[in-house]
Amino acid sequence: MLARDNPFSTDRVLSVRYRPQGATWDSLMARLEALGRRAAIVGPEGSGKTTLLEDLAPRLRKCGFAVRTAAVTREAPRIPRQAEDALVGGIGPRDVLLFDGADLLPWLDWRRLRRRTAGAGGLVITMHKPGRLPTLVTCATSPALLQEIVEALLGPGEAGAWRGRAEALYARHRGNLREALRELYDIYAAEER
């Protein structure tokens, strides 16, 4: 089997977009507007924060905003000053910055970024725990959500046979859907050989 034929391949998994739990896109956008477009998407690793942040971009553009994006990681928790200048230089009321991993930024870097984006039309960040901005949504996962994603990737007929496995993987990866889906890729590849 070729990697691209695996239903759990990266490109197929990335095609499954954020699914609001207990909300609608309209209600999420209304809440974001009520928060002045300054908010945090909060949740543990693998819960959909980055996907939700990505999916906000076209909705904000549809509202007439220019969207700027940035991310930091544990391995690279800082934005080089020149890159920061390019990112927030000239930012104004029709610009929204979507920033992935804000809780990884050192405190002084966060304060500077927040100050430099004060005139922006918005700042939406992802974090593992609440605190730096008001919470827009807390992303959460469930075995049912993982099964829903498995069904979207496999189709309802084949997905039923994976129900027990999906629940076990959900438990083993403590709700981290990204890691559960990576393991499903390996399992599927091994069984198809």
Tab-separated table of C-alpha atoms in Angstrom:
chain	number	residue	atom	x	y	z
A	1	MET	CA	0.000	0.000	0.000
A	2	LEU	CA	1.238	3.442	-0.873
A	3	ALA	CA	1.268	5.983	1.950
A	4	ARG	CA	-1.153	8.227	0.057
A	5	ASP	CA	-3.673	5.363	-0.095
A	6	ASN	CA	-3.826	5.080	3.691
A	7	PRO	CA	-7.042	6.797	4.840
A	8	PHE	CA	-5.138	8.106	7.863
A	9	SER	CA	-2.403	9.783	5.787
A	10	THR	CA	-1.519	13.319	6.793
A	11	ASP	CA	-3.186	14.970	3.809
A	12	ARG	CA	-6.455	13.108	4.448
A	13	VAL	CA	-6.397	13.814	8.182
A	14	LEU	CA	-5.730	17.503	7.495
A	15	SER	CA	-8.768	17.574	5.208
A	16	VAL	CA	-10.974	16.958	8.255
A	17	ARG	CA	-11.657	20.424	9.600
A	18	TYR	CA	-12.648	21.722	13.032
A	19	ARG	CA	-16.042	20.615	14.275
A	20	PRO	CA	-17.510	22.994	16.876
A	21	GLN	CA	-18.689	20.996	19.874
A	22	GLY	CA	-21.834	22.418	21.482
A	23	ALA	CA	-21.687	25.536	19.286
A	24	THR	CA	-22.043	26.664	15.699
A	25	TRP	CA	-19.682	28.667	13.551
A	26	ASP	CA	-22.109	31.581	13.743
A	27	SER	CA	-22.123	31.500	17.548
A	28	LEU	CA	-18.301	31.234	17.666
A	29	MET	CA	-17.946	34.228	15.345
A	30	ALA	CA	-20.496	36.215	17.380
A	31	ARG	CA	-18.585	35.435	20.583
A	32	LEU	CA	-15.303	36.451	18.941
A	33	GLU	CA	-16.880	39.748	17.897
A	34	ALA	CA	-18.239	40.287	21.442
A	35	LEU	CA	-14.689	39.793	22.771
A	36	GLY	CA	-13.408	42.489	20.399
A	37	ARG	CA	-11.670	39.832	18.327
A	38	ARG	CA	-9.116	39.435	21.160
A	39	ALA	CA	-9.432	35.932	22.470
A	40	ALA	CA	-7.760	32.621	23.216
A	41	ILE	CA	-8.538	29.158	21.940
A	42	VAL	CA	-7.680	26.915	24.874
A	43	GLY	CA	-7.185	23.178	25.149
A	44	PRO	CA	-4.753	20.300	25.542
A	45	GLU	CA	-2.489	19.047	22.772
A	46	GLY	CA	-4.297	17.330	19.929
A	47	SER	CA	-7.678	18.883	20.736
A	48	GLY	CA	-8.104	20.975	17.575
A	49	LYS	CA	-6.790	24.407	18.608
A	50	THR	CA	-4.587	24.878	15.560
A	51	THR	CA	-7.263	23.578	13.199
A	52	LEU	CA	-9.818	25.977	14.675
A	53	LEU	CA	-7.338	28.854	14.390
A	54	GLU	CA	-6.719	27.969	10.736
A	55	ASP	CA	-10.451	27.708	10.066
A	56	LEU	CA	-11.045	31.176	11.515
A	57	ALA	CA	-8.880	32.773	8.810
A	58	PRO	CA	-11.296	32.473	5.849
A	59	ARG	CA	-14.220	33.542	8.029
A	60	LEU	CA	-12.335	36.652	9.136
A	61	ARG	CA	-11.354	37.414	5.547
A	62	LYS	CA	-15.015	37.109	4.565
A	63	CYS	CA	-15.710	39.794	7.201
A	64	GLY	CA	-13.199	42.077	5.465
A	65	PHE	CA	-10.126	41.540	7.635
A	66	ALA	CA	-6.612	40.886	6.437
A	67	VAL	CA	-5.272	37.896	8.347
A	68	ARG	CA	-1.696	37.563	9.544
A	69	THR	CA	-0.473	34.288	11.025
A	70	ALA	CA	2.412	33.239	13.236
A	71	ALA	CA	3.370	30.279	15.384
A	72	VAL	CA	5.972	29.277	17.900
A	73	THR	CA	6.878	25.804	19.151
A	74	ARG	CA	8.570	24.311	22.179
A	75	GLU	CA	11.698	23.936	20.057
A	76	ALA	CA	11.518	27.554	18.836
A	77	PRO	CA	9.525	29.585	21.387
A	78	ARG	CA	10.662	33.007	20.221
A	79	ILE	CA	10.031	35.132	17.176
A	80	PRO	CA	13.243	36.714	15.914
A	81	ARG	CA	12.960	40.491	16.188
A	82	GLN	CA	13.186	41.042	12.429
A	83	ALA	CA	10.408	38.491	11.831
A	84	GLU	CA	8.294	40.145	14.542
A	85	ASP	CA	8.788	43.533	12.883
A	86	ALA	CA	7.626	42.091	9.561
A	87	LEU	CA	4.673	40.367	11.250
A	88	VAL	CA	3.258	43.301	13.218
A	89	GLY	CA	4.758	46.292	11.427
A	90	GLY	CA	1.967	48.486	10.092
A	91	ILE	CA	-0.730	46.318	11.663
A	92	GLY	CA	-4.002	48.216	11.832
A	93	PRO	CA	-7.721	47.988	12.566
A	94	ARG	CA	-8.468	45.853	9.478
A	95	ASP	CA	-5.787	43.275	10.403
A	96	VAL	CA	-6.222	40.268	12.669
A	97	LEU	CA	-3.242	38.293	13.938
A	98	LEU	CA	-3.787	34.561	14.486
A	99	PHE	CA	-1.011	33.330	16.760
A	100	ASP	CA	-0.490	29.634	17.476
A	101	GLY	CA	1.332	28.715	20.685
A	102	ALA	CA	1.150	32.023	22.565
A	103	ASP	CA	1.666	30.328	25.924
A	104	LEU	CA	5.100	29.192	24.744
A	105	LEU	CA	6.305	32.771	24.253
A	106	PRO	CA	8.466	34.102	27.073
A	107	TRP	CA	6.483	36.592	29.188
A	108	LEU	CA	8.341	39.711	28.021
A	109	ASP	CA	7.977	38.680	24.373
A	110	TRP	CA	4.240	38.175	24.955
A	111	ARG	CA	3.868	41.608	26.543
A	112	ARG	CA	5.709	43.232	23.652
A	113	LEU	CA	3.584	41.389	21.062
A	114	ARG	CA	0.391	42.347	22.854
A	115	ARG	CA	1.465	46.001	23.018
A	116	ARG	CA	2.490	46.049	19.359
A	117	THR	CA	-0.868	44.604	18.295
A	118	ALA	CA	-2.976	46.968	20.412
A	119	GLY	CA	-4.096	48.847	17.274
A	120	ALA	CA	-4.925	45.660	15.357
A	121	GLY	CA	-8.449	44.633	14.518
A	122	GLY	CA	-7.911	41.486	16.509
A	123	LEU	CA	-5.552	38.997	18.119
A	124	VAL	CA	-6.569	35.358	18.436
A	125	ILE	CA	-4.156	32.977	20.129
A	126	THR	CA	-3.948	29.330	21.090
A	127	MET	CA	-2.948	28.226	24.575
A	128	HIS	CA	-2.949	25.061	26.626
A	129	LYS	CA	-4.402	26.840	29.670
A	130	PRO	CA	-6.456	30.026	29.983
A	131	GLY	CA	-4.941	33.281	31.082
A	132	ARG	CA	-3.392	35.600	28.506
A	133	LEU	CA	-6.636	36.640	26.769
A	134	PRO	CA	-10.322	35.914	27.401
A	135	THR	CA	-11.271	32.399	26.301
A	136	LEU	CA	-13.177	32.144	23.033
A	137	VAL	CA	-13.576	28.389	23.235
A	138	THR	CA	-12.124	25.511	25.175
A	139	CYS	CA	-11.374	22.680	22.776
A	140	ALA	CA	-12.151	19.249	24.110
A	141	THR	CA	-12.099	15.797	22.622
A	142	SER	CA	-14.070	12.630	23.215
A	143	PRO	CA	-14.102	9.048	21.978
A	144	ALA	CA	-17.217	9.967	19.983
A	145	LEU	CA	-15.375	12.806	18.232
A	146	LEU	CA	-12.498	10.488	17.328
A	147	GLN	CA	-15.000	7.959	15.968
A	148	GLU	CA	-16.685	10.744	13.963
A	149	ILE	CA	-13.323	11.624	12.399
A	150	VAL	CA	-12.599	7.945	11.700
A	151	GLU	CA	-15.984	7.703	9.938
A	152	ALA	CA	-15.194	10.799	7.874
A	153	LEU	CA	-11.905	9.207	6.782
A	154	LEU	CA	-13.083	5.634	6.224
A	155	GLY	CA	-16.761	6.049	5.447
A	156	PRO	CA	-19.528	4.816	7.761
A	157	GLY	CA	-19.433	1.207	6.525
A	158	GLU	CA	-15.796	0.486	7.308
A	159	ALA	CA	-15.590	2.762	10.357
A	160	GLY	CA	-17.853	0.594	12.514
A	161	ALA	CA	-15.196	-2.108	12.654
A	162	TRP	CA	-12.786	0.451	14.126
A	163	ARG	CA	-15.072	1.668	16.944
A	164	GLY	CA	-13.425	-0.325	19.741
A	165	ARG	CA	-9.955	0.497	18.493
A	166	ALA	CA	-10.705	4.196	18.308
A	167	GLU	CA	-11.934	4.201	21.903
A	168	ALA	CA	-8.851	2.301	23.100
A	169	LEU	CA	-6.530	4.663	21.204
A	170	TYR	CA	-8.367	7.657	22.620
A	171	ALA	CA	-7.727	6.343	26.142
A	172	ARG	CA	-4.108	5.383	25.446
A	173	HIS	CA	-3.303	8.852	24.049
A	174	ARG	CA	-5.251	10.620	26.828
A	175	GLY	CA	-7.558	12.402	24.393
A	176	ASN	CA	-4.827	13.603	22.011
A	177	LEU	CA	-6.570	13.020	18.674
A	178	ARG	CA	-3.486	13.900	16.637
A	179	GLU	CA	-1.489	11.091	18.272
A	180	ALA	CA	-4.402	8.636	18.055
A	181	LEU	CA	-4.756	9.313	14.320
A	182	ARG	CA	-1.006	8.847	13.808
A	183	GLU	CA	-1.227	5.449	15.445
A	184	LEU	CA	-4.290	4.587	13.352
A	185	TYR	CA	-2.149	5.277	10.275
A	186	ASP	CA	0.411	2.714	11.461
A	187	ILE	CA	-2.240	0.137	12.385
A	188	TYR	CA	-4.014	0.497	9.056
A	189	ALA	CA	-0.747	0.219	7.109
A	190	ALA	CA	0.293	-2.927	9.026
A	191	GLU	CA	-3.064	-4.624	8.485
A	192	GLU	CA	-3.164	-3.830	4.775
A	193	ARG	CA	0.220	-5.497	4.172
